[in-house]
Coordinates of C-alpha atoms in Angstrom, one line a residue:
M16 CA 79.8 99.9 123.2
I17 CA 82.5 97.0 122.8
S18 CA 81.0 93.7 123.8
K19 CA 83.0 91.0 126.0
T20 CA 83.0 88.9 123.0
Q21 CA 84.8 91.5 120.8
L22 CA 87.2 92.1 123.6
K23 CA 87.9 88.4 124.0
N24 CA 88.5 88.1 120.3
K25 CA 90.7 91.2 120.1
S26 CA 92.8 89.9 123.0
A27 CA 92.9 86.5 121.2
A28 CA 94.3 88.0 118.1
S29 CA 96.9 90.3 119.9
I30 CA 98.4 87.4 121.9
A31 CA 98.7 85.4 118.7
T32 CA 100.4 88.2 116.9
T33 CA 102.6 89.1 119.9
S34 CA 103.7 85.2 120.1
L35 CA 104.5 85.4 116.6
A36 CA 107.0 88.4 117.3
L37 CA 108.5 86.7 120.0
F38 CA 109.0 83.6 118.0
L39 CA 110.9 85.6 115.5
V40 CA 113.3 87.2 118.1
A41 CA 113.9 83.7 119.5
Q42 CA 114.5 81.8 116.1
P43 CA 115.6 84.5 113.6
A44 CA 117.5 82.4 111.0
Q45 CA 114.3 80.3 110.1
A46 CA 112.3 82.9 108.5
T47 CA 114.6 84.6 106.0
A48 CA 111.6 85.4 103.6
I49 CA 110.6 88.1 106.0
L50 CA 113.5 90.2 104.9
D51 CA 113.3 89.5 101.1
V52 CA 109.6 89.3 100.1
F53 CA 107.6 92.5 100.0
E54 CA 104.4 90.6 99.9
I55 CA 105.0 88.6 103.0
G56 CA 103.5 91.1 105.6
T57 CA 100.1 89.3 106.3
Y58 CA 101.3 85.8 105.9
S59 CA 101.7 83.2 108.5
Q60 CA 104.7 80.6 108.3
I61 CA 103.8 76.9 108.3
Y62 CA 107.1 75.2 107.5
Q63 CA 110.9 76.1 107.5
L64 CA 113.3 73.1 106.4
D65 CA 116.9 73.2 106.0
I66 CA 117.1 70.9 103.1
P67 CA 119.4 68.0 103.3
S68 CA 122.2 67.1 101.0
T69 CA 120.9 63.7 100.9
A70 CA 117.3 62.6 101.6
N71 CA 115.4 59.3 100.9
Y72 CA 112.2 60.1 103.1
G73 CA 109.9 57.2 101.9
G74 CA 106.8 57.9 104.0
A75 CA 108.8 59.5 106.8
T76 CA 108.0 63.3 107.6
P77 CA 111.0 65.6 106.8
S78 CA 112.8 67.2 110.0
Y79 CA 111.3 70.6 109.7
N80 CA 112.8 73.2 111.9
I81 CA 109.3 75.0 112.1
D82 CA 106.0 72.9 111.7
N83 CA 102.9 74.8 112.3
S84 CA 100.9 72.7 110.1
G85 CA 98.7 71.6 112.9
T86 CA 97.7 75.2 113.6
L87 CA 93.9 76.1 113.4
I88 CA 93.7 79.2 111.3
P89 CA 89.9 80.3 111.5
G90 CA 88.3 81.2 108.3
G91 CA 91.2 79.3 106.4
I92 CA 93.4 80.6 103.9
D93 CA 93.3 82.3 100.6
R94 CA 96.9 82.1 99.5
I95 CA 100.0 79.8 99.8
G96 CA 103.8 81.0 99.3
Y97 CA 106.8 79.3 98.7
Y98 CA 110.4 80.7 99.4
M99 CA 113.6 78.9 98.5
E100 CA 116.9 80.2 99.3
L101 CA 120.1 78.8 98.0
Q102 CA 123.9 79.8 98.3
A103 CA 126.8 77.7 97.1
S104 CA 130.2 78.2 98.9
G105 CA 131.7 81.3 97.9
G106 CA 128.9 82.2 95.7
D107 CA 126.0 84.8 95.6
R108 CA 122.8 84.2 97.7
Q109 CA 119.8 83.4 95.6
W110 CA 116.1 83.2 96.5
V111 CA 112.8 83.1 94.9
W112 CA 109.2 83.5 96.1
A113 CA 106.2 82.5 94.5
S114 CA 102.5 82.9 96.0
M115 CA 99.2 81.7 94.5
D116 CA 95.5 81.2 95.3
A117 CA 95.2 78.3 97.5
F118 CA 95.0 75.0 96.1
T119 CA 94.2 73.3 99.6
Q120 CA 92.9 74.1 103.0
N121 CA 95.0 71.3 104.4
L122 CA 98.0 72.9 105.8
G123 CA 99.9 69.4 106.1
Q124 CA 99.7 69.1 102.4
T125 CA 101.5 72.2 101.7
G126 CA 105.0 71.0 102.4
V127 CA 107.2 68.1 101.0
P128 CA 104.7 65.9 99.5
V129 CA 106.0 62.6 101.0
I130 CA 103.7 59.6 100.6
S131 CA 102.4 59.8 104.0
T132 CA 100.5 63.3 103.5
G133 CA 98.5 62.0 100.6
A134 CA 99.5 65.0 98.6
I135 CA 99.7 64.9 94.9
W136 CA 99.5 68.2 93.1
Q137 CA 99.7 68.4 89.4
Q138 CA 97.9 71.3 88.1
L139 CA 97.5 74.8 87.2
I140 CA 97.6 77.5 89.8
A141 CA 95.7 81.0 89.7
N142 CA 96.9 84.6 90.5
M143 CA 100.8 83.8 91.0
N144 CA 103.0 86.4 92.5
V145 CA 106.7 86.0 91.8
E146 CA 109.5 87.9 93.6
S147 CA 113.4 87.2 93.1
N148 CA 116.9 88.4 93.3
V149 CA 117.9 86.3 90.4
S150 CA 117.9 88.1 87.1
S151 CA 116.6 85.4 84.8
I152 CA 113.4 84.8 86.9
V153 CA 110.2 86.5 85.4
T154 CA 108.5 88.3 88.4
G155 CA 105.4 90.0 88.5
T156 CA 101.9 89.8 90.3
G157 CA 98.7 88.2 89.0
I158 CA 100.7 85.8 86.7
G159 CA 98.0 83.5 85.1
T160 CA 100.4 80.8 83.8
G161 CA 101.6 79.0 86.9
N162 CA 101.5 75.4 87.4
I163 CA 103.0 72.9 90.2
E164 CA 104.2 69.4 90.1
F165 CA 104.3 68.1 93.6
W166 CA 104.2 64.3 94.1
H167 CA 106.3 61.6 95.6
N168 CA 106.1 59.4 92.6
C169 CA 108.8 58.6 89.8
Y170 CA 107.7 60.3 86.6
T171 CA 108.4 60.5 82.9
Q172 CA 109.0 63.3 80.3
D173 CA 105.6 63.0 78.5
N174 CA 103.1 66.0 79.1
E175 CA 100.4 64.4 81.0
I176 CA 98.1 67.4 81.5
G177 CA 98.7 69.3 78.4
I178 CA 100.7 71.9 79.8
P179 CA 101.2 74.6 77.0
G180 CA 104.7 74.6 75.5
A181 CA 106.0 71.8 77.6
D182 CA 108.4 69.2 75.7
G183 CA 107.4 65.6 75.7
G184 CA 111.0 64.7 75.3
N185 CA 112.6 66.6 78.3
Y186 CA 111.7 66.9 81.9
D187 CA 110.5 70.2 82.2
F188 CA 107.2 72.2 83.5
G189 CA 105.0 69.2 81.9
D190 CA 105.7 65.8 83.0
N191 CA 103.8 62.6 83.9
N192 CA 103.7 61.3 87.4
N193 CA 102.4 58.0 86.2
N194 CA 104.0 55.6 88.7
T195 CA 102.3 54.9 91.7
A196 CA 105.5 53.9 93.7
S197 CA 107.2 56.2 96.1
C198 CA 110.4 56.2 94.3
Y199 CA 111.9 59.8 93.3
G200 CA 109.8 62.7 94.1
S201 CA 109.3 66.1 92.7
M202 CA 108.5 69.6 94.3
Q203 CA 108.5 72.0 91.3
L204 CA 106.8 75.2 90.9
H205 CA 106.7 76.7 87.3
N206 CA 105.8 79.7 85.1
Y207 CA 104.9 77.8 81.8
G208 CA 104.1 81.1 80.1
A209 CA 107.8 81.9 80.5
S210 CA 109.0 78.3 79.8
Q211 CA 110.6 78.5 83.3
T212 CA 110.9 76.4 86.5
L213 CA 110.9 78.9 89.3
F214 CA 112.5 76.3 91.7
A215 CA 112.7 72.4 92.0
W216 CA 113.7 70.1 94.6
N217 CA 113.4 66.6 93.1
A218 CA 114.7 63.0 94.2
W219 CA 114.1 63.4 98.1
D220 CA 112.6 59.9 98.0
H221 CA 115.7 58.4 96.1
S222 CA 119.0 57.0 97.7
S223 CA 121.2 58.2 94.6
F224 CA 120.1 61.7 93.5
N225 CA 118.9 65.0 95.4
D226 CA 118.2 67.6 92.6
L227 CA 118.1 71.2 93.6
G228 CA 117.8 74.5 91.7
I229 CA 116.3 78.0 91.1
G230 CA 115.3 78.9 87.6
N231 CA 116.0 76.6 84.5
N232 CA 118.9 74.3 84.6
S233 CA 121.0 75.2 81.7
S234 CA 123.0 72.1 81.4
G235 CA 120.5 69.4 81.6
H236 CA 116.9 68.9 82.1
P237 CA 115.3 72.4 82.8
D238 CA 113.4 71.1 85.9
W239 CA 116.7 69.8 87.4
T240 CA 115.6 66.1 87.1
F241 CA 118.8 63.9 87.7
A242 CA 121.1 66.9 88.3
N243 CA 122.0 65.8 91.8
T244 CA 123.1 69.3 92.6
A245 CA 122.0 69.7 96.4
S246 CA 125.6 69.0 97.9
T247 CA 126.9 72.0 96.1
Y248 CA 125.0 74.4 98.1
S249 CA 126.2 75.2 101.8
L250 CA 122.8 77.2 102.4
K251 CA 119.5 75.6 101.2
S252 CA 116.2 76.6 102.9
L253 CA 112.7 76.0 102.1
E254 CA 109.7 78.1 103.8
V255 CA 106.0 77.6 103.3
W256 CA 103.8 80.6 104.3
V257 CA 99.9 80.9 103.9
N258 CA 97.8 84.1 103.9
P259 CA 94.9 83.8 106.4
T260 CA 91.5 84.8 104.9
I261 CA 90.5 86.7 107.9
Q262 CA 93.2 89.2 109.0
N263 CA 93.8 90.9 112.5
V264 CA 95.5 94.1 112.9
P265 CA 98.2 93.9 115.6
E266 CA 98.4 96.4 118.5
P267 CA 101.1 99.1 118.4
T268 CA 102.9 97.4 121.3
T269 CA 102.7 94.0 119.2
L270 CA 104.3 95.9 116.1
A271 CA 107.0 97.1 118.3
L272 CA 107.9 93.4 119.4
L273 CA 107.7 92.4 115.5
G274 CA 110.1 95.3 114.8
L275 CA 112.7 93.9 117.5
G276 CA 112.3 90.3 115.9
L277 CA 112.9 91.7 112.3
A278 CA 116.0 93.6 113.5
G279 CA 117.3 90.4 115.2
L280 CA 116.6 88.5 112.1
G281 CA 118.8 91.2 109.9
L282 CA 121.7 90.7 112.2
S283 CA 121.6 86.9 112.1
R284 CA 121.6 87.1 108.3
K285 CA 124.5 89.5 108.6
R286 CA 126.4 87.2 110.9
K287 CA 125.7 84.0 108.6
A288 CA 126.8 85.6 105.5
K289 CA 130.3 86.6 106.8

């Protein structure tokens, strides 16, 4: 016998998943990771941002196209995933996805770490999965050599927390956010075991630079510091996803709606690429 509480919970889960499917139909261009990332099926989107060519946020909130950071996720989250998509005019589209065990339960601290969020993440991350269409990126699951450098501060090259293999004379995967002022900004995800920056977006808190790249920068500092490359990309998007600890299985009707959303997303990407 199914209780009223069970029916209520089942109905709420179905409504939530149906809403997600309808949302995908309405806003297909803002969730490209769904088409590219194998792992993403159980994840929920928190943020999507069209990265500006110039930014100097200070404490202001970035103009996210999608912001679900106020959503309550019963049971919390067990993983966080980041997806960056870049394309220069006339160039090939590049993307990278990296997920890891959750380093916070505060959804508002998973996005761009402007000073108003209180987020500063300089730490190792566990159990990282990496997918990408960029041949130089080392992909795999359960990677144990990940680290993040997310902060609003200015920073220096010295390897503050002793990341193995980091070069204290270069801006790379092991730097030092030793300045309390909100004066440059770093949003970098690395695989230090491969001596590799997976993606970097820096200087979103500076008026003269805006650094952006996937993989290591081959013509300057590996983590793209001072590269000032954001304006070279016509497509530049950042998405943040989380995996809820408690999963709900959608009803068949909901799955059909979700399929329609994905079909619309594919058509939208094809039009955009032409």
